Amino acid sequence: MTIKLKEIEDRVKLLSIPEKALLAERLIESLDSDEESGNELLWSEEAEKRYQAYLKGSQIALAADNVIMDARKHLK
């Protein structure tokens, strides 16, 4: 471990639990690549589009259990 990394680790130990949690969240977010962030945005937009279609009645909702059961039947 480098001296700077050790110094950072020592300073993090002085943070409150909420501050540590926020730092951990930001560190994890920083590991995401731009491509992953782009995919997350696309999925979020798709989910919103499907939800709006459901609210308008142009898309039906299916129970997850039924969808999984049907998918398993098609895999056999």
PDB file of N, CA and C in Angstrom:
ATOM      1  N   MET A   1       0.848  -1.172   0.000  1.00  0.00           N
ATOM      2  CA  MET A   1       0.000   0.000   0.000  1.00  0.00           C
ATOM      3  C   MET A   1       0.894   1.235   0.000  1.00  0.00           C
ATOM      4  N   THR A   2       0.567   2.180  -0.880  1.00  0.00           N
ATOM      5  CA  THR A   2       1.366   3.394  -0.942  1.00  0.00           C
ATOM      6  C   THR A   2       1.094   4.264   0.278  1.00  0.00           C
ATOM      7  N   ILE A   3       2.012   5.191   0.516  1.00  0.00           N
ATOM      8  CA  ILE A   3       1.870   6.089   1.665  1.00  0.00           C
ATOM      9  C   ILE A   3       0.602   6.922   1.534  1.00  0.00           C
ATOM     10  N   LYS A   4       0.321   7.426   0.312  1.00  0.00           N
ATOM     11  CA  LYS A   4      -0.879   8.245   0.116  1.00  0.00           C
ATOM     12  C   LYS A   4      -2.142   7.432   0.382  1.00  0.00           C
ATOM     13  N   LEU A   5      -2.167   6.201  -0.086  1.00  0.00           N
ATOM     14  CA  LEU A   5      -3.338   5.357   0.127  1.00  0.00           C
ATOM     15  C   LEU A   5      -3.526   5.077   1.618  1.00  0.00           C
ATOM     16  N   LYS A   6      -2.448   4.822   2.318  1.00  0.00           N
ATOM     17  CA  LYS A   6      -2.507   4.582   3.764  1.00  0.00           C
ATOM     18  C   LYS A   6      -3.011   5.835   4.482  1.00  0.00           C
ATOM     19  N   GLU A   7      -2.549   6.988   4.030  1.00  0.00           N
ATOM     20  CA  GLU A   7      -2.973   8.261   4.625  1.00  0.00           C
ATOM     21  C   GLU A   7      -4.479   8.475   4.407  1.00  0.00           C
ATOM     22  N   ILE A   8      -4.943   8.170   3.217  1.00  0.00           N
ATOM     23  CA  ILE A   8      -6.372   8.298   2.917  1.00  0.00           C
ATOM     24  C   ILE A   8      -7.173   7.346   3.794  1.00  0.00           C
ATOM     25  N   GLU A   9      -6.700   6.116   3.900  1.00  0.00           N
ATOM     26  CA  GLU A   9      -7.387   5.123   4.730  1.00  0.00           C
ATOM     27  C   GLU A   9      -7.483   5.590   6.179  1.00  0.00           C
ATOM     28  N   ASP A  10      -6.411   6.144   6.704  1.00  0.00           N
ATOM     29  CA  ASP A  10      -6.411   6.636   8.083  1.00  0.00           C
ATOM     30  C   ASP A  10      -7.414   7.775   8.262  1.00  0.00           C
ATOM     31  N   ARG A  11      -7.508   8.644   7.260  1.00  0.00           N
ATOM     32  CA  ARG A  11      -8.429   9.780   7.350  1.00  0.00           C
ATOM     33  C   ARG A  11      -9.881   9.321   7.238  1.00  0.00           C
ATOM     34  N   VAL A  12     -10.114   8.298   6.422  1.00  0.00           N
ATOM     35  CA  VAL A  12     -11.472   7.774   6.262  1.00  0.00           C
ATOM     36  C   VAL A  12     -11.974   7.207   7.585  1.00  0.00           C
ATOM     37  N   LYS A  13     -11.095   6.623   8.356  1.00  0.00           N
ATOM     38  CA  LYS A  13     -11.479   6.049   9.649  1.00  0.00           C
ATOM     39  C   LYS A  13     -12.036   7.107  10.600  1.00  0.00           C
ATOM     40  N   LEU A  14     -11.703   8.365  10.360  1.00  0.00           N
ATOM     41  CA  LEU A  14     -12.172   9.457  11.213  1.00  0.00           C
ATOM     42  C   LEU A  14     -13.568   9.955  10.826  1.00  0.00           C
ATOM     43  N   LEU A  15     -14.069   9.520   9.678  1.00  0.00           N
ATOM     44  CA  LEU A  15     -15.379   9.964   9.209  1.00  0.00           C
ATOM     45  C   LEU A  15     -16.503   9.302  10.000  1.00  0.00           C
ATOM     46  N   SER A  16     -17.642   9.974  10.007  1.00  0.00           N
ATOM     47  CA  SER A  16     -18.832   9.378  10.631  1.00  0.00           C
ATOM     48  C   SER A  16     -19.349   8.258   9.721  1.00  0.00           C
ATOM     49  N   ILE A  17     -20.218   7.440  10.252  1.00  0.00           N
ATOM     50  CA  ILE A  17     -20.775   6.337   9.460  1.00  0.00           C
ATOM     51  C   ILE A  17     -21.510   6.860   8.219  1.00  0.00           C
ATOM     52  N   PRO A  18     -22.364   7.890   8.339  1.00  0.00           N
ATOM     53  CA  PRO A  18     -23.024   8.398   7.128  1.00  0.00           C
ATOM     54  C   PRO A  18     -22.024   8.928   6.087  1.00  0.00           C
ATOM     55  N   GLU A  19     -20.960   9.568   6.556  1.00  0.00           N
ATOM     56  CA  GLU A  19     -19.941  10.066   5.627  1.00  0.00           C
ATOM     57  C   GLU A  19     -19.217   8.905   4.940  1.00  0.00           C
ATOM     58  N   LYS A  20     -18.920   7.858   5.706  1.00  0.00           N
ATOM     59  CA  LYS A  20     -18.278   6.674   5.117  1.00  0.00           C
ATOM     60  C   LYS A  20     -19.191   6.032   4.076  1.00  0.00           C
ATOM     61  N   ALA A  21     -20.481   5.963   4.379  1.00  0.00           N
ATOM     62  CA  ALA A  21     -21.443   5.368   3.446  1.00  0.00           C
ATOM     63  C   ALA A  21     -21.503   6.172   2.154  1.00  0.00           C
ATOM     64  N   LEU A  22     -21.537   7.484   2.282  1.00  0.00           N
ATOM     65  CA  LEU A  22     -21.568   8.346   1.099  1.00  0.00           C
ATOM     66  C   LEU A  22     -20.287   8.192   0.289  1.00  0.00           C
ATOM     67  N   LEU A  23     -19.157   8.147   0.962  1.00  0.00           N
ATOM     68  CA  LEU A  23     -17.877   7.962   0.279  1.00  0.00           C
ATOM     69  C   LEU A  23     -17.841   6.619  -0.438  1.00  0.00           C
ATOM     70  N   ALA A  24     -18.316   5.577   0.224  1.00  0.00           N
ATOM     71  CA  ALA A  24     -18.339   4.243  -0.390  1.00  0.00           C
ATOM     72  C   ALA A  24     -19.207   4.248  -1.644  1.00  0.00           C
ATOM     73  N   GLU A  25     -20.359   4.889  -1.555  1.00  0.00           N
ATOM     74  CA  GLU A  25     -21.259   4.977  -2.712  1.00  0.00           C
ATOM     75  C   GLU A  25     -20.574   5.693  -3.876  1.00  0.00           C
ATOM     76  N   ARG A  26     -19.918   6.786  -3.577  1.00  0.00           N
ATOM     77  CA  ARG A  26     -19.243   7.548  -4.640  1.00  0.00           C
ATOM     78  C   ARG A  26     -18.065   6.780  -5.227  1.00  0.00           C
ATOM     79  N   LEU A  27     -17.348   6.040  -4.397  1.00  0.00           N
ATOM     80  CA  LEU A  27     -16.238   5.229  -4.908  1.00  0.00           C
ATOM     81  C   LEU A  27     -16.756   4.130  -5.835  1.00  0.00           C
ATOM     82  N   ILE A  28     -17.842   3.498  -5.437  1.00  0.00           N
ATOM     83  CA  ILE A  28     -18.420   2.444  -6.276  1.00  0.00           C
ATOM     84  C   ILE A  28     -18.916   3.032  -7.590  1.00  0.00           C
ATOM     85  N   GLU A  29     -19.575   4.183  -7.524  1.00  0.00           N
ATOM     86  CA  GLU A  29     -20.039   4.842  -8.746  1.00  0.00           C
ATOM     87  C   GLU A  29     -18.874   5.181  -9.666  1.00  0.00           C
ATOM     88  N   SER A  30     -17.736   5.533  -9.087  1.00  0.00           N
ATOM     89  CA  SER A  30     -16.582   5.909  -9.905  1.00  0.00           C
ATOM     90  C   SER A  30     -15.999   4.713 -10.649  1.00  0.00           C
ATOM     91  N   LEU A  31     -16.351   3.498 -10.224  1.00  0.00           N
ATOM     92  CA  LEU A  31     -15.875   2.297 -10.907  1.00  0.00           C
ATOM     93  C   LEU A  31     -16.668   2.008 -12.171  1.00  0.00           C
ATOM     94  N   ASP A  32     -17.882   2.562 -12.254  1.00  0.00           N
ATOM     95  CA  ASP A  32     -18.700   2.360 -13.444  1.00  0.00           C
ATOM     96  C   ASP A  32     -18.053   3.039 -14.639  1.00  0.00           C
ATOM     97  N   SER A  33     -18.012   2.319 -15.741  1.00  0.00           N
ATOM     98  CA  SER A  33     -17.491   2.916 -16.962  1.00  0.00           C
ATOM     99  C   SER A  33     -18.581   3.776 -17.584  1.00  0.00           C
ATOM    100  N   ASP A  34     -18.192   4.621 -18.527  1.00  0.00           N
ATOM    101  CA  ASP A  34     -19.165   5.454 -19.229  1.00  0.00           C
ATOM    102  C   ASP A  34     -20.185   4.586 -19.954  1.00  0.00           C
ATOM    103  N   GLU A  35     -19.724   3.457 -20.483  1.00  0.00           N
ATOM    104  CA  GLU A  35     -20.620   2.548 -21.193  1.00  0.00           C
ATOM    105  C   GLU A  35     -21.684   2.006 -20.249  1.00  0.00           C
ATOM    106  N   GLU A  36     -21.276   1.625 -19.033  1.00  0.00           N
ATOM    107  CA  GLU A  36     -22.239   1.113 -18.061  1.00  0.00           C
ATOM    108  C   GLU A  36     -23.227   2.195 -17.665  1.00  0.00           C
ATOM    109  N   SER A  37     -22.740   3.428 -17.502  1.00  0.00           N
ATOM    110  CA  SER A  37     -23.628   4.529 -17.151  1.00  0.00           C
ATOM    111  C   SER A  37     -24.618   4.786 -18.275  1.00  0.00           C
ATOM    112  N   GLY A  38     -24.142   4.680 -19.513  1.00  0.00           N
ATOM    113  CA  GLY A  38     -25.015   4.855 -20.669  1.00  0.00           C
ATOM    114  C   GLY A  38     -26.075   3.782 -20.726  1.00  0.00           C
ATOM    115  N   ASN A  39     -25.678   2.545 -20.429  1.00  0.00           N
ATOM    116  CA  ASN A  39     -26.640   1.442 -20.410  1.00  0.00           C
ATOM    117  C   ASN A  39     -27.690   1.655 -19.330  1.00  0.00           C
ATOM    118  N   GLU A  40     -27.257   2.133 -18.186  1.00  0.00           N
ATOM    119  CA  GLU A  40     -28.186   2.387 -17.086  1.00  0.00           C
ATOM    120  C   GLU A  40     -29.214   3.437 -17.500  1.00  0.00           C
ATOM    121  N   LEU A  41     -28.753   4.479 -18.179  1.00  0.00           N
ATOM    122  CA  LEU A  41     -29.655   5.527 -18.648  1.00  0.00           C
ATOM    123  C   LEU A  41     -30.644   4.969 -19.665  1.00  0.00           C
ATOM    124  N   LEU A  42     -30.158   4.154 -20.601  1.00  0.00           N
ATOM    125  CA  LEU A  42     -31.039   3.559 -21.609  1.00  0.00           C
ATOM    126  C   LEU A  42     -32.102   2.670 -20.967  1.00  0.00           C
ATOM    127  N   TRP A  43     -31.691   1.854 -19.988  1.00  0.00           N
ATOM    128  CA  TRP A  43     -32.659   0.991 -19.307  1.00  0.00           C
ATOM    129  C   TRP A  43     -33.669   1.816 -18.521  1.00  0.00           C
ATOM    130  N   SER A  44     -33.222   2.889 -17.916  1.00  0.00           N
ATOM    131  CA  SER A  44     -34.120   3.761 -17.167  1.00  0.00           C
ATOM    132  C   SER A  44     -35.161   4.382 -18.099  1.00  0.00           C
ATOM    133  N   GLU A  45     -34.711   4.834 -19.267  1.00  0.00           N
ATOM    134  CA  GLU A  45     -35.628   5.417 -20.249  1.00  0.00           C
ATOM    135  C   GLU A  45     -36.617   4.370 -20.756  1.00  0.00           C
ATOM    136  N   GLU A  46     -36.126   3.157 -21.012  1.00  0.00           N
ATOM    137  CA  GLU A  46     -36.998   2.073 -21.486  1.00  0.00           C
ATOM    138  C   GLU A  46     -38.040   1.718 -20.427  1.00  0.00           C
ATOM    139  N   ALA A  47     -37.619   1.652 -19.177  1.00  0.00           N
ATOM    140  CA  ALA A  47     -38.552   1.339 -18.088  1.00  0.00           C
ATOM    141  C   ALA A  47     -39.633   2.413 -17.985  1.00  0.00           C
ATOM    142  N   GLU A  48     -39.237   3.660 -18.110  1.00  0.00           N
ATOM    143  CA  GLU A  48     -40.206   4.759 -18.045  1.00  0.00           C
ATOM    144  C   GLU A  48     -41.184   4.682 -19.216  1.00  0.00           C
ATOM    145  N   LYS A  49     -40.673   4.380 -20.410  1.00  0.00           N
ATOM    146  CA  LYS A  49     -41.521   4.253 -21.598  1.00  0.00           C
ATOM    147  C   LYS A  49     -42.542   3.124 -21.407  1.00  0.00           C
ATOM    148  N   ARG A  50     -42.085   1.992 -20.887  1.00  0.00           N
ATOM    149  CA  ARG A  50     -42.988   0.856 -20.664  1.00  0.00           C
ATOM    150  C   ARG A  50     -44.023   1.173 -19.585  1.00  0.00           C
ATOM    151  N   TYR A  51     -43.597   1.865 -18.551  1.00  0.00           N
ATOM    152  CA  TYR A  51     -44.519   2.236 -17.472  1.00  0.00           C
ATOM    153  C   TYR A  51     -45.603   3.172 -17.991  1.00  0.00           C
ATOM    154  N   GLN A  52     -45.214   4.154 -18.793  1.00  0.00           N
ATOM    155  CA  GLN A  52     -46.189   5.088 -19.359  1.00  0.00           C
ATOM    156  C   GLN A  52     -47.172   4.354 -20.270  1.00  0.00           C
ATOM    157  N   ALA A  53     -46.672   3.402 -21.059  1.00  0.00           N
ATOM    158  CA  ALA A  53     -47.543   2.607 -21.927  1.00  0.00           C
ATOM    159  C   ALA A  53     -48.519   1.788 -21.083  1.00  0.00           C
ATOM    160  N   TYR A  54     -48.047   1.255 -19.980  1.00  0.00           N
ATOM    161  CA  TYR A  54     -48.908   0.493 -19.067  1.00  0.00           C
ATOM    162  C   TYR A  54     -50.005   1.393 -18.495  1.00  0.00           C
ATOM    163  N   LEU A  55     -49.625   2.603 -18.068  1.00  0.00           N
ATOM    164  CA  LEU A  55     -50.611   3.527 -17.504  1.00  0.00           C
ATOM    165  C   LEU A  55     -51.677   3.909 -18.525  1.00  0.00           C
ATOM    166  N   LYS A  56     -51.285   4.030 -19.794  1.00  0.00           N
ATOM    167  CA  LYS A  56     -52.227   4.385 -20.865  1.00  0.00           C
ATOM    168  C   LYS A  56     -53.072   3.193 -21.299  1.00  0.00           C
ATOM    169  N   GLY A  57     -52.695   2.003 -20.857  1.00  0.00           N
ATOM    170  CA  GLY A  57     -53.439   0.808 -21.221  1.00  0.00           C
ATOM    171  C   GLY A  57     -53.009   0.184 -22.534  1.00  0.00           C
ATOM    172  N   SER A  58     -51.932   0.686 -23.121  1.00  0.00           N
ATOM    173  CA  SER A  58     -51.463   0.130 -24.394  1.00  0.00           C
ATOM    174  C   SER A  58     -50.465  -1.008 -24.202  1.00  0.00           C
ATOM    175  N   GLN A  59     -50.151  -1.295 -22.955  1.00  0.00           N
ATOM    176  CA  GLN A  59     -49.260  -2.419 -22.655  1.00  0.00           C
ATOM    177  C   GLN A  59     -49.793  -3.122 -21.412  1.00  0.00           C
ATOM    178  N   ILE A  60     -49.869  -4.448 -21.477  1.00  0.00           N
ATOM    179  CA  ILE A  60     -50.386  -5.195 -20.332  1.00  0.00           C
ATOM    180  C   ILE A  60     -49.239  -5.601 -19.411  1.00  0.00           C
ATOM    181  N   ALA A  61     -49.601  -5.878 -18.177  1.00  0.00           N
ATOM    182  CA  ALA A  61     -48.614  -6.352 -17.206  1.00  0.00           C
ATOM    183  C   ALA A  61     -48.805  -7.851 -17.019  1.00  0.00           C
ATOM    184  N   LEU A  62     -47.710  -8.560 -16.923  1.00  0.00           N
ATOM    185  CA  LEU A  62     -47.743 -10.001 -16.688  1.00  0.00           C
ATOM    186  C   LEU A  62     -47.042 -10.305 -15.373  1.00  0.00           C
ATOM    187  N   ALA A  63     -47.550 -11.286 -14.664  1.00  0.00           N
ATOM    188  CA  ALA A  63     -46.918 -11.696 -13.409  1.00  0.00           C
ATOM    189  C   ALA A  63     -45.554 -12.307 -13.715  1.00  0.00           C
ATOM    190  N   ALA A  64     -44.552 -11.924 -12.958  1.00  0.00           N
ATOM    191  CA  ALA A  64     -43.187 -12.416 -13.185  1.00  0.00           C
ATOM    192  C   ALA A  64     -43.131 -13.938 -13.126  1.00  0.00           C
ATOM    193  N   ASP A  65     -43.860 -14.531 -12.201  1.00  0.00           N
ATOM    194  CA  ASP A  65     -43.867 -15.998 -12.082  1.00  0.00           C
ATOM    195  C   ASP A  65     -44.336 -16.654 -13.379  1.00  0.00           C
ATOM    196  N   ASN A  66     -45.378 -16.081 -13.992  1.00  0.00           N
ATOM    197  CA  ASN A  66     -45.894 -16.636 -15.246  1.00  0.00           C
ATOM    198  C   ASN A  66     -44.888 -16.482 -16.382  1.00  0.00           C
ATOM    199  N   VAL A  67     -44.237 -15.348 -16.434  1.00  0.00           N
ATOM    200  CA  VAL A  67     -43.241 -15.103 -17.482  1.00  0.00           C
ATOM    201  C   VAL A  67     -42.084 -16.085 -17.349  1.00  0.00           C
ATOM    202  N   ILE A  68     -41.612 -16.286 -16.137  1.00  0.00           N
ATOM    203  CA  ILE A  68     -40.492 -17.205 -15.899  1.00  0.00           C
ATOM    204  C   ILE A  68     -40.896 -18.638 -16.229  1.00  0.00           C
ATOM    205  N   MET A  69     -42.110 -19.032 -15.818  1.00  0.00           N
ATOM    206  CA  MET A  69     -42.596 -20.375 -16.116  1.00  0.00           C
ATOM    207  C   MET A  69     -42.682 -20.593 -17.631  1.00  0.00           C
ATOM    208  N   ASP A  70     -43.190 -19.610 -18.338  1.00  0.00           N
ATOM    209  CA  ASP A  70     -43.310 -19.703 -19.791  1.00  0.00           C
ATOM    210  C   ASP A  70     -41.934 -19.786 -20.448  1.00  0.00           C
ATOM    211  N   ALA A  71     -40.998 -18.988 -19.961  1.00  0.00           N
ATOM    212  CA  ALA A  71     -39.640 -19.011 -20.517  1.00  0.00           C
ATOM    213  C   ALA A  71     -38.995 -20.378 -20.309  1.00  0.00           C
ATOM    214  N   ARG A  72     -39.203 -20.960 -19.144  1.00  0.00           N
ATOM    215  CA  ARG A  72     -38.631 -22.281 -18.857  1.00  0.00           C
ATOM    216  C   ARG A  72     -39.220 -23.351 -19.769  1.00  0.00           C
ATOM    217  N   LYS A  73     -40.504 -23.245 -20.075  1.00  0.00           N
ATOM    218  CA  LYS A  73     -41.143 -24.202 -20.980  1.00  0.00           C
ATOM    219  C   LYS A  73     -40.502 -24.136 -22.365  1.00  0.00           C
ATOM    220  N   HIS A  74     -40.179 -22.924 -22.804  1.00  0.00           N
ATOM    221  CA  HIS A  74     -39.596 -22.744 -24.133  1.00  0.00           C
ATOM    222  C   HIS A  74     -38.133 -23.187 -24.194  1.00  0.00           C
ATOM    223  N   LEU A  75     -37.479 -23.275 -23.062  1.00  0.00           N
ATOM    224  CA  LEU A  75     -36.077 -23.700 -23.034  1.00  0.00           C
ATOM    225  C   LEU A  75     -35.936 -25.212 -23.133  1.00  0.00           C
ATOM    226  N   LYS A  76     -36.977 -25.949 -22.828  1.00  0.00           N
ATOM    227  CA  LYS A  76     -36.903 -27.418 -22.823  1.00  0.00           C
ATOM    228  C   LYS A  76     -36.949 -27.979 -24.212  1.00  0.00           C
TER     229      LYS A  76
END
